[in-house]
């Protein structure tokens, strides 16, 4: 029996959530999931609306009485303190981050500020509230992190498990590693009920165009080249974002404070093979492509500096202890995702802004 089935058999206390980064890709999918599953809960979204944040991602939800959107910075201690008090927050789901490796190579400063200092600010504020309230047992601080903190695997290494030593290789993954260590330390030092999740690459609706899967879909629709870094043999383990949101739901409800849970899709694929799959689906689903078949657009470009060769997640712990496993196949999830991008041009077209074009030039010129 999974958590959703169990919860209908037991009485559940409503929660007051602060979702940081709730206007970004995974955060907004999580807010949709939570509001649908737990309409009686209060959900407060705190998001700075950087280039990656988009209020449109929450369209249709904002009118609901139980959702409040606050535009603000997680580094703003006064604001964070005020929100935790005002809304009597008992659960923080912390997604806010600078999240793109290529941008971290161009300019690491924002990554240190948001990912390290911002996470520290949230942890401090939450610690104070939790202590002032007499350390309630049901408080939770979910720190959402990445498998990239574990570094790079070679072809026959075993997959990352929760005890794999940290070995981050990019400014992005180093800043996430720093914040993971802080979340861990707050449990061990103060007893703050933090839980860390380290997840593999996500894909699905509301994914910003700079990331591999949306970038390939959009470039195919525009007849632009499909830039594959290096030899295209790097491997990632892809997880459909809806499966990730279900995992986080289970972790908040059933996870043990102080623990780490690895979350993965059991979908290891080489980048070049993934791009071919995307091309196949686009050839089938998108009429009148400017260049068809789309495979002709594949172009090998200069490799990303420090490019990790392979990521793979061993998700045994979350399966055996919390009864979660992914339900979406890569073929099924990719089809759904591509159909979403085809039906939501109004969502992604405005994101290809001047700022985005300038970024694109810097990375791919
Ligand atoms: P995203 O870049 O799509 O969204 C990040 C959100 O955080 C945006 O809405 C942005 O406006 C907001 N934000 C940035 N700086 C902020 C600040 N200082 N204050 C408040 N809000 C701020 O990222 P995502 O892909 O949705 O990732 C969410 C989290 O999940 C991140 O912590 C990331 O490290 C982690 N993660 C992502 C993946 C993935 O494949 N995308 C995989 C594993 C883990
Ligand atoms: P990305 O979506 O940036 O996620 P991450 O670097 O966090 O894993 O990239 C996924 C993989 O695709 C990664 O190995 C880099 C590669 N890639 C390309 O080959 N071309 C591209 O244009 C992009 C954005 C990524």
CSV table of C-alpha atoms and ligand atoms in Angstrom, one decimal:
chain,number,residue,atom,x,y,z
A,1,UNK,CA,0.0,0.0,0.0
A,2,UNK,CA,1.5,3.4,-0.9
A,3,UNK,CA,1.3,6.6,1.1
A,4,UNK,CA,-1.7,8.0,-0.8
A,5,UNK,CA,-3.7,4.8,-0.1
A,6,UNK,CA,-2.6,4.7,3.5
A,7,UNK,CA,-3.5,8.3,4.2
A,8,UNK,CA,-7.2,7.7,3.3
A,9,UNK,CA,-7.3,5.2,6.1
A,10,UNK,CA,-5.7,7.4,8.8
A,11,UNK,CA,-6.4,10.9,10.1
A,12,UNK,CA,-4.0,13.4,8.8
A,13,UNK,CA,-3.2,16.7,10.4
A,14,UNK,CA,-3.2,19.6,8.0
A,15,UNK,CA,0.3,21.1,7.3
A,16,UNK,CA,1.4,24.6,6.7
A,17,UNK,CA,4.1,24.5,4.0
A,18,UNK,CA,6.6,27.0,2.9
A,19,UNK,CA,7.7,26.0,-0.6
A,20,UNK,CA,10.9,27.9,-1.7
A,21,UNK,CA,11.5,28.0,-5.5
A,22,UNK,CA,7.9,27.0,-6.0
A,23,UNK,CA,7.7,28.9,-9.3
A,24,UNK,CA,10.5,26.9,-10.8
A,25,UNK,CA,10.4,23.6,-12.6
A,26,UNK,CA,10.3,21.0,-9.9
A,27,UNK,CA,8.9,23.3,-7.2
A,28,UNK,CA,5.9,24.2,-9.3
A,29,UNK,CA,5.2,20.6,-10.2
A,30,UNK,CA,5.4,19.9,-6.5
A,31,UNK,CA,2.9,22.7,-5.6
A,32,UNK,CA,0.5,21.3,-8.2
A,33,UNK,CA,0.9,17.8,-6.7
A,34,UNK,CA,0.5,19.0,-3.1
A,35,UNK,CA,-2.6,21.2,-3.7
A,36,UNK,CA,-4.3,18.4,-5.5
A,37,UNK,CA,-3.5,15.8,-2.8
A,38,UNK,CA,-4.0,17.9,0.3
A,39,UNK,CA,-6.4,20.7,-0.5
A,40,UNK,CA,-6.8,21.5,3.2
A,41,UNK,CA,-3.2,22.4,3.6
A,42,UNK,CA,-1.8,25.9,3.5
A,43,UNK,CA,0.9,26.4,0.9
A,44,UNK,CA,3.0,29.5,0.8
A,45,UNK,CA,5.4,29.8,-2.1
A,46,UNK,CA,8.5,32.0,-1.7
A,47,UNK,CA,10.3,32.6,-5.0
A,48,UNK,CA,12.5,35.4,-6.2
A,49,UNK,CA,11.4,35.0,-9.8
A,50,UNK,CA,14.8,34.8,-11.2
A,51,UNK,CA,15.1,34.0,-15.0
A,52,UNK,CA,14.1,30.4,-14.0
A,53,UNK,CA,11.0,31.4,-12.0
A,54,UNK,CA,7.7,31.9,-13.7
A,55,UNK,CA,4.4,32.7,-12.1
A,56,UNK,CA,2.6,31.1,-15.0
A,57,UNK,CA,3.8,27.8,-13.7
A,58,UNK,CA,1.3,28.2,-10.9
A,59,UNK,CA,-1.6,29.5,-13.1
A,60,UNK,CA,-4.9,28.2,-12.0
A,61,UNK,CA,-3.7,27.5,-8.5
A,62,UNK,CA,-3.1,31.1,-7.3
A,63,UNK,CA,-6.7,31.9,-7.1
A,64,UNK,CA,-7.2,29.1,-4.6
A,65,UNK,CA,-7.6,30.3,-1.0
A,66,UNK,CA,-4.9,28.0,0.4
A,67,UNK,CA,-2.1,29.1,-1.8
A,68,UNK,CA,-0.2,32.4,-1.2
A,69,UNK,CA,2.6,33.5,-3.6
A,70,UNK,CA,5.3,35.8,-2.2
A,71,UNK,CA,8.0,37.2,-4.4
A,72,UNK,CA,11.2,37.3,-2.3
A,73,UNK,CA,14.7,36.1,-1.7
A,74,UNK,CA,15.5,33.2,0.6
A,75,UNK,CA,18.6,35.2,1.7
A,76,UNK,CA,16.3,37.8,3.2
A,77,UNK,CA,16.2,36.7,6.8
A,78,UNK,CA,13.7,39.3,7.9
A,79,UNK,CA,11.2,38.2,5.3
A,80,UNK,CA,11.8,34.5,6.0
A,81,UNK,CA,11.3,35.0,9.7
A,82,UNK,CA,8.1,37.0,9.1
A,83,UNK,CA,6.7,34.3,6.8
A,84,UNK,CA,7.4,31.4,9.1
A,85,UNK,CA,5.7,33.3,12.0
A,86,UNK,CA,2.8,34.8,10.1
A,87,UNK,CA,1.9,31.5,8.4
A,88,UNK,CA,2.9,29.3,11.4
A,89,UNK,CA,4.9,27.2,9.0
A,90,UNK,CA,5.6,23.6,10.2
A,91,UNK,CA,7.1,22.2,6.9
A,92,UNK,CA,9.6,23.7,4.6
A,93,UNK,CA,10.1,22.1,1.2
A,94,UNK,CA,13.3,23.8,-0.1
A,95,UNK,CA,13.7,23.8,-3.8
A,96,UNK,CA,15.0,27.4,-4.5
A,97,UNK,CA,18.4,27.3,-6.1
A,98,UNK,CA,20.4,28.3,-9.0
A,99,UNK,CA,20.2,25.0,-10.9
A,100,UNK,CA,22.0,25.0,-14.2
A,101,UNK,CA,25.6,23.7,-14.4
A,102,UNK,CA,26.5,25.7,-17.6
A,103,UNK,CA,25.5,29.0,-15.8
A,104,UNK,CA,27.5,28.0,-12.8
A,105,UNK,CA,30.6,27.7,-15.0
A,106,UNK,CA,29.9,31.2,-16.5
A,107,UNK,CA,29.2,32.8,-13.1
A,108,UNK,CA,29.4,30.9,-9.8
A,109,UNK,CA,28.6,33.8,-7.5
A,110,UNK,CA,24.8,33.5,-7.6
A,111,UNK,CA,25.2,29.8,-6.9
A,112,UNK,CA,27.1,30.4,-3.7
A,113,UNK,CA,24.7,33.1,-2.6
A,114,UNK,CA,21.4,31.3,-3.2
A,115,UNK,CA,22.4,27.7,-2.7
A,116,UNK,CA,24.7,28.1,0.3
A,117,UNK,CA,23.8,31.4,2.0
A,118,UNK,CA,20.1,31.1,1.1
A,119,UNK,CA,19.9,27.5,2.5
A,120,UNK,CA,21.7,28.6,5.6
A,121,UNK,CA,19.3,31.5,6.1
A,122,UNK,CA,16.3,29.2,5.8
A,123,UNK,CA,17.8,26.7,8.2
A,124,UNK,CA,18.6,29.3,10.8
A,125,UNK,CA,15.1,30.9,10.6
A,126,UNK,CA,13.5,27.4,10.8
A,127,UNK,CA,15.7,26.4,13.7
A,128,UNK,CA,14.7,29.4,15.7
A,129,UNK,CA,11.0,28.9,15.1
A,130,UNK,CA,11.2,25.2,15.9
A,131,UNK,CA,13.1,25.9,19.1
A,132,UNK,CA,10.8,28.7,20.2
A,133,UNK,CA,7.8,26.4,19.7
A,134,UNK,CA,9.2,23.7,22.0
A,135,UNK,CA,10.7,21.5,19.2
A,136,UNK,CA,7.5,20.0,17.8
A,137,UNK,CA,8.0,16.5,16.6
A,138,UNK,CA,6.0,16.9,13.4
A,139,UNK,CA,8.1,19.8,12.0
A,140,UNK,CA,10.0,19.0,8.8
A,141,UNK,CA,12.7,20.7,6.7
A,142,UNK,CA,13.0,18.9,3.4
A,143,UNK,CA,16.2,19.9,1.6
A,144,UNK,CA,15.8,19.0,-2.1
A,145,UNK,CA,19.2,18.2,-3.6
A,146,UNK,CA,20.9,16.4,-6.5
A,147,UNK,CA,22.9,13.3,-7.3
A,148,UNK,CA,25.5,15.6,-8.8
A,149,UNK,CA,27.0,16.1,-5.3
A,150,UNK,CA,28.4,12.5,-5.6
A,151,UNK,CA,30.6,13.4,-8.6
A,152,UNK,CA,31.2,11.3,-11.7
A,153,UNK,CA,31.0,7.5,-12.2
A,154,UNK,CA,32.8,5.4,-14.8
A,155,UNK,CA,30.9,2.8,-16.8
A,156,UNK,CA,31.1,-0.1,-14.4
A,157,UNK,CA,31.1,1.7,-11.1
A,158,UNK,CA,28.1,0.8,-8.8
A,159,UNK,CA,25.3,3.5,-8.7
A,160,UNK,CA,25.4,6.2,-6.0
A,161,UNK,CA,23.9,5.2,-2.7
A,162,UNK,CA,23.3,7.3,0.4
A,163,UNK,CA,26.8,6.6,1.8
A,164,UNK,CA,28.7,7.4,-1.4
A,165,UNK,CA,31.3,10.1,-0.5
A,166,UNK,CA,30.6,13.5,-1.8
A,167,UNK,CA,32.9,14.6,-4.8
A,168,UNK,CA,31.2,17.5,-6.5
A,169,UNK,CA,32.9,18.7,-9.7
A,170,UNK,CA,31.0,21.9,-10.8
A,171,UNK,CA,30.4,25.1,-9.0
A,172,UNK,CA,26.7,24.1,-9.1
A,173,UNK,CA,27.2,20.7,-7.5
A,174,UNK,CA,29.8,22.1,-5.0
A,175,UNK,CA,27.2,24.7,-3.8
A,176,UNK,CA,24.5,22.1,-3.5
A,177,UNK,CA,27.0,19.9,-1.5
A,178,UNK,CA,27.7,22.8,0.8
A,179,UNK,CA,24.0,23.2,1.5
A,180,UNK,CA,23.5,19.4,2.0
A,181,UNK,CA,26.2,19.5,4.7
A,182,UNK,CA,24.5,22.4,6.4
A,183,UNK,CA,21.1,20.6,6.4
A,184,UNK,CA,22.9,17.5,7.9
A,185,UNK,CA,24.7,19.6,10.5
A,186,UNK,CA,21.5,21.2,11.7
A,187,UNK,CA,20.1,17.8,12.5
A,188,UNK,CA,23.2,16.5,14.2
A,189,UNK,CA,24.0,19.7,16.2
A,190,UNK,CA,20.6,21.1,17.0
A,191,UNK,CA,18.2,18.2,16.3
A,192,UNK,CA,16.3,20.3,13.7
A,193,UNK,CA,14.2,17.7,11.8
A,194,UNK,CA,15.9,18.0,8.4
A,195,UNK,CA,15.7,15.4,5.7
A,196,UNK,CA,17.9,15.5,2.5
A,197,UNK,CA,16.9,14.0,-0.9
A,198,UNK,CA,19.4,13.5,-3.7
A,199,UNK,CA,17.7,13.0,-7.0
A,200,UNK,CA,18.7,12.3,-10.5
A,201,UNK,CA,17.9,14.4,-13.6
A,202,UNK,CA,14.2,15.3,-13.8
A,203,UNK,CA,12.2,16.0,-16.9
A,204,UNK,CA,8.6,17.0,-17.6
A,205,UNK,CA,6.3,20.1,-17.9
A,206,UNK,CA,7.6,23.6,-17.0
A,207,UNK,CA,11.2,22.6,-17.5
A,208,UNK,CA,13.1,25.8,-18.5
A,209,UNK,CA,14.4,25.8,-22.1
A,210,UNK,CA,18.1,25.8,-21.2
A,211,UNK,CA,18.1,22.2,-20.0
A,212,UNK,CA,18.8,19.3,-22.3
A,213,UNK,CA,15.3,17.8,-23.0
A,214,UNK,CA,13.3,21.1,-23.5
A,215,UNK,CA,16.3,22.6,-25.4
A,216,UNK,CA,16.2,19.7,-27.9
A,217,UNK,CA,12.4,19.8,-28.3
A,218,UNK,CA,12.4,23.6,-28.9
A,219,UNK,CA,15.4,23.7,-31.2
A,220,UNK,CA,13.7,21.0,-33.3
A,221,UNK,CA,10.6,23.1,-33.6
A,222,UNK,CA,12.7,26.1,-34.6
A,223,UNK,CA,14.8,24.1,-37.0
A,224,UNK,CA,18.0,25.0,-35.0
A,225,UNK,CA,21.0,22.7,-34.5
A,226,UNK,CA,20.9,20.3,-31.6
A,227,UNK,CA,24.1,20.8,-29.6
A,228,UNK,CA,25.5,17.6,-28.1
A,229,UNK,CA,28.4,18.1,-25.8
A,230,UNK,CA,31.6,16.2,-26.5
A,231,UNK,CA,31.1,12.6,-27.8
A,232,UNK,CA,27.5,12.4,-26.5
A,233,UNK,CA,28.3,9.3,-24.5
A,234,UNK,CA,27.7,10.9,-21.0
A,235,UNK,CA,25.1,9.1,-19.1
A,236,UNK,CA,22.3,10.5,-17.0
A,237,UNK,CA,19.5,8.7,-15.1
A,238,UNK,CA,16.2,10.4,-16.0
A,239,UNK,CA,13.2,10.7,-13.7
A,240,UNK,CA,9.8,12.0,-14.6
A,241,UNK,CA,9.1,15.0,-12.4
A,242,UNK,CA,5.7,13.6,-11.3
A,243,UNK,CA,7.5,10.6,-9.8
A,244,UNK,CA,9.9,12.9,-8.0
A,245,UNK,CA,7.0,14.9,-6.5
A,246,UNK,CA,5.4,11.7,-5.2
A,247,UNK,CA,8.7,10.6,-3.7
A,248,UNK,CA,9.1,14.0,-1.9
A,249,UNK,CA,5.5,13.7,-0.6
A,250,UNK,CA,6.3,10.2,0.9
A,251,UNK,CA,9.6,11.5,2.4
A,252,UNK,CA,7.8,14.4,4.1
A,253,UNK,CA,5.2,12.1,5.6
A,254,UNK,CA,7.2,9.0,6.3
A,255,UNK,CA,10.9,9.9,6.1
A,256,UNK,CA,13.1,9.9,9.2
A,257,UNK,CA,14.6,13.2,10.3
A,258,UNK,CA,18.4,13.2,9.9
A,259,UNK,CA,18.2,10.7,7.0
A,260,UNK,CA,19.1,11.1,3.3
A,261,UNK,CA,17.1,9.4,0.6
A,262,UNK,CA,18.4,8.9,-3.0
A,263,UNK,CA,15.7,9.2,-5.7
A,264,UNK,CA,16.2,7.9,-9.2
A,265,UNK,CA,14.4,6.8,-12.3
A,266,UNK,CA,16.2,3.5,-13.2
A,267,UNK,CA,16.6,5.1,-16.6
A,268,UNK,CA,20.3,5.4,-17.5
A,269,UNK,CA,20.7,6.7,-21.0
A,270,UNK,CA,23.6,8.1,-23.0
A,271,UNK,CA,22.9,11.7,-24.1
A,272,UNK,CA,23.2,10.9,-27.8
A,273,UNK,CA,20.7,8.1,-27.5
A,274,UNK,CA,18.3,10.3,-25.6
A,275,UNK,CA,18.6,13.0,-28.3
A,276,UNK,CA,17.8,10.4,-31.0
A,277,UNK,CA,14.7,9.3,-29.0
A,278,UNK,CA,13.6,12.9,-28.8
A,279,UNK,CA,14.1,13.3,-32.6
A,280,UNK,CA,12.1,10.1,-33.3
A,281,UNK,CA,9.2,11.3,-31.1
A,282,UNK,CA,9.2,14.8,-32.6
A,283,UNK,CA,9.2,13.4,-36.2
A,284,UNK,CA,6.1,11.4,-35.2
A,285,UNK,CA,4.2,14.0,-33.1
A,286,UNK,CA,5.1,17.4,-34.6
A,287,UNK,CA,3.7,18.1,-38.1
A,288,UNK,CA,5.6,20.3,-40.6
A,289,UNK,CA,8.9,20.4,-38.8
A,290,UNK,CA,11.2,23.0,-40.5
A,291,UNK,CA,13.9,20.3,-40.8
A,292,UNK,CA,12.8,16.7,-41.1
A,293,UNK,CA,13.8,14.2,-40.0
A,294,UNK,CA,15.0,16.0,-37.0
A,295,UNK,CA,18.1,13.8,-36.6
A,296,UNK,CA,19.8,15.9,-39.3
A,297,UNK,CA,20.1,18.8,-36.8
A,298,UNK,CA,22.3,16.9,-34.4
A,299,UNK,CA,25.7,18.7,-34.0
A,300,UNK,CA,28.6,17.8,-31.8
A,301,UNK,CA,29.9,20.8,-29.9
A,302,UNK,CA,32.8,21.6,-27.6
A,303,UNK,CA,32.4,19.7,-24.3
A,304,UNK,CA,31.3,21.3,-21.1
A,305,UNK,CA,34.4,21.9,-18.8
A,306,UNK,CA,34.5,19.3,-16.0
A,307,UNK,CA,31.6,17.4,-17.6
A,308,UNK,CA,30.6,14.4,-15.3
A,309,UNK,CA,30.7,11.2,-17.3
A,310,UNK,CA,27.9,9.2,-15.7
A,311,UNK,CA,25.3,9.5,-12.9
A,312,UNK,CA,23.3,6.6,-11.6
A,313,UNK,CA,21.1,6.3,-8.5
A,314,UNK,CA,20.6,3.2,-6.3
A,315,UNK,CA,17.2,4.0,-4.9
A,316,UNK,CA,16.9,0.8,-2.8
A,317,UNK,CA,16.6,2.7,0.5
A,318,UNK,CA,13.5,4.7,-0.4
A,319,UNK,CA,11.9,1.7,-2.0
A,320,UNK,CA,12.4,-0.6,0.9
A,321,UNK,CA,11.9,1.9,3.8
A,322,UNK,CA,9.3,4.2,2.3
A,323,UNK,CA,7.7,2.0,-0.4
A,324,UNK,CA,8.3,4.5,-3.3
A,325,UNK,CA,9.4,3.6,-6.8
A,326,UNK,CA,9.1,5.4,-10.1
A,327,UNK,CA,6.1,4.5,-12.2
A,328,UNK,CA,6.9,6.3,-15.5
A,329,UNK,CA,9.0,4.7,-18.2
A,330,UNK,CA,11.3,6.9,-20.1
A,331,UNK,CA,9.5,6.3,-23.4
A,332,UNK,CA,6.1,7.2,-21.8
A,333,UNK,CA,7.4,10.2,-19.9
A,334,UNK,CA,9.2,11.6,-22.9
A,335,UNK,CA,6.1,11.3,-25.1
A,336,UNK,CA,4.0,13.1,-22.4
A,337,UNK,CA,6.7,15.8,-22.1
A,338,UNK,CA,7.0,16.4,-25.8
A,339,UNK,CA,3.2,16.6,-26.1
A,340,UNK,CA,3.2,19.2,-23.3
A,341,UNK,CA,5.8,21.3,-25.2
A,342,UNK,CA,3.8,21.0,-28.4
A,343,UNK,CA,0.6,22.2,-26.7
A,344,UNK,CA,2.2,24.9,-24.6
A,345,UNK,CA,4.1,27.1,-27.0
A,346,UNK,CA,2.6,30.1,-25.2
A,347,UNK,CA,4.5,29.0,-22.1
A,348,UNK,CA,8.0,28.6,-23.7
A,349,UNK,CA,8.1,31.1,-26.5
A,350,UNK,CA,8.3,34.2,-24.1
A,351,UNK,CA,11.1,32.5,-22.3
A,352,UNK,CA,13.4,32.7,-25.3
A,353,UNK,CA,14.1,36.3,-24.3
A,354,UNK,CA,17.0,38.6,-25.1
A,355,UNK,CA,18.6,37.5,-21.8
A,356,UNK,CA,18.2,33.9,-22.9
A,357,UNK,CA,19.7,34.5,-26.4
A,358,UNK,CA,22.7,36.3,-24.8
A,359,UNK,CA,23.2,33.3,-22.5
A,360,UNK,CA,22.8,30.9,-25.5
A,361,UNK,CA,25.5,32.8,-27.4
A,362,UNK,CA,27.9,32.6,-24.5
A,363,UNK,CA,27.5,28.8,-24.1
A,364,UNK,CA,27.2,27.7,-27.7
A,365,UNK,CA,29.1,30.3,-29.7
B,1,LIG,P1,14.8,25.8,-11.4
B,1,LIG,O1,16.0,26.6,-11.8
B,1,LIG,O2,13.8,25.5,-12.5
B,1,LIG,O3,14.0,26.7,-10.3
B,1,LIG,C1,14.6,27.3,-9.3
B,1,LIG,C2,13.6,28.3,-8.6
B,1,LIG,O4,14.2,28.9,-7.5
B,1,LIG,C3,13.1,29.4,-9.6
B,1,LIG,O5,11.7,29.6,-9.5
B,1,LIG,C4,13.9,30.6,-9.1
B,1,LIG,O6,13.1,31.9,-9.3
B,1,LIG,C5,13.9,30.3,-7.6
B,1,LIG,N1,15.1,31.0,-6.9
B,1,LIG,C6,16.3,31.1,-7.3
B,1,LIG,N2,17.1,31.9,-6.5
B,1,LIG,C7,16.2,32.2,-5.5
B,1,LIG,C8,16.4,33.0,-4.3
B,1,LIG,N3,17.5,33.5,-3.9
B,1,LIG,N4,15.3,33.2,-3.5
B,1,LIG,C9,14.1,32.6,-3.8
B,1,LIG,N5,13.9,31.9,-4.9
B,1,LIG,C10,14.9,31.7,-5.8
B,1,LIG,O7,15.2,24.5,-10.6
B,1,LIG,P2,14.6,23.1,-10.6
B,1,LIG,O8,15.2,22.3,-11.7
B,1,LIG,O9,13.2,23.2,-10.3
B,1,LIG,O10,15.3,22.5,-9.3
B,1,LIG,C11,14.7,22.7,-8.0
B,1,LIG,C12,15.6,22.0,-6.9
B,1,LIG,O11,15.8,20.7,-7.2
B,1,LIG,C13,17.0,22.6,-6.9
B,1,LIG,O12,17.4,22.8,-5.6
B,1,LIG,C14,17.9,21.6,-7.6
B,1,LIG,O13,19.2,21.7,-7.1
B,1,LIG,C15,17.2,20.3,-7.3
B,1,LIG,N6,17.3,19.3,-8.3
B,1,LIG,C16,17.0,19.5,-9.6
B,1,LIG,C17,17.1,18.5,-10.5
B,1,LIG,C18,16.7,18.7,-12.0
B,1,LIG,O14,16.9,17.7,-12.8
B,1,LIG,N7,16.2,19.8,-12.4
B,1,LIG,C19,17.5,17.2,-10.1
B,1,LIG,C20,17.8,17.0,-8.8
B,1,LIG,C21,17.7,18.0,-7.9
B,2,LIG,P1,21.5,19.2,-18.2
B,2,LIG,O1,20.0,19.2,-18.6
B,2,LIG,O2,22.2,20.6,-18.2
B,2,LIG,O3,21.6,18.6,-16.8
B,2,LIG,P2,22.9,18.2,-15.9
B,2,LIG,O4,24.1,18.9,-16.5
B,2,LIG,O5,22.5,18.8,-14.6
B,2,LIG,O6,23.0,16.7,-15.9
B,2,LIG,O7,22.3,18.3,-19.1
B,2,LIG,C1,22.0,16.9,-19.2
B,2,LIG,C2,23.2,16.3,-20.0
B,2,LIG,O8,23.1,16.7,-21.4
B,2,LIG,C3,24.6,16.6,-19.5
B,2,LIG,O9,25.4,15.5,-19.7
B,2,LIG,C4,25.0,17.7,-20.5
B,2,LIG,C5,24.3,17.4,-21.8
B,2,LIG,N1,23.9,18.5,-22.6
B,2,LIG,C6,24.3,18.6,-24.0
B,2,LIG,O10,24.9,17.6,-24.5
B,2,LIG,N2,23.9,19.6,-24.7
B,2,LIG,C7,23.2,20.7,-24.2
B,2,LIG,O11,22.9,21.7,-24.9
B,2,LIG,C8,22.8,20.6,-22.8
B,2,LIG,C9,22.1,21.8,-22.2
B,2,LIG,C10,23.2,19.5,-22.1
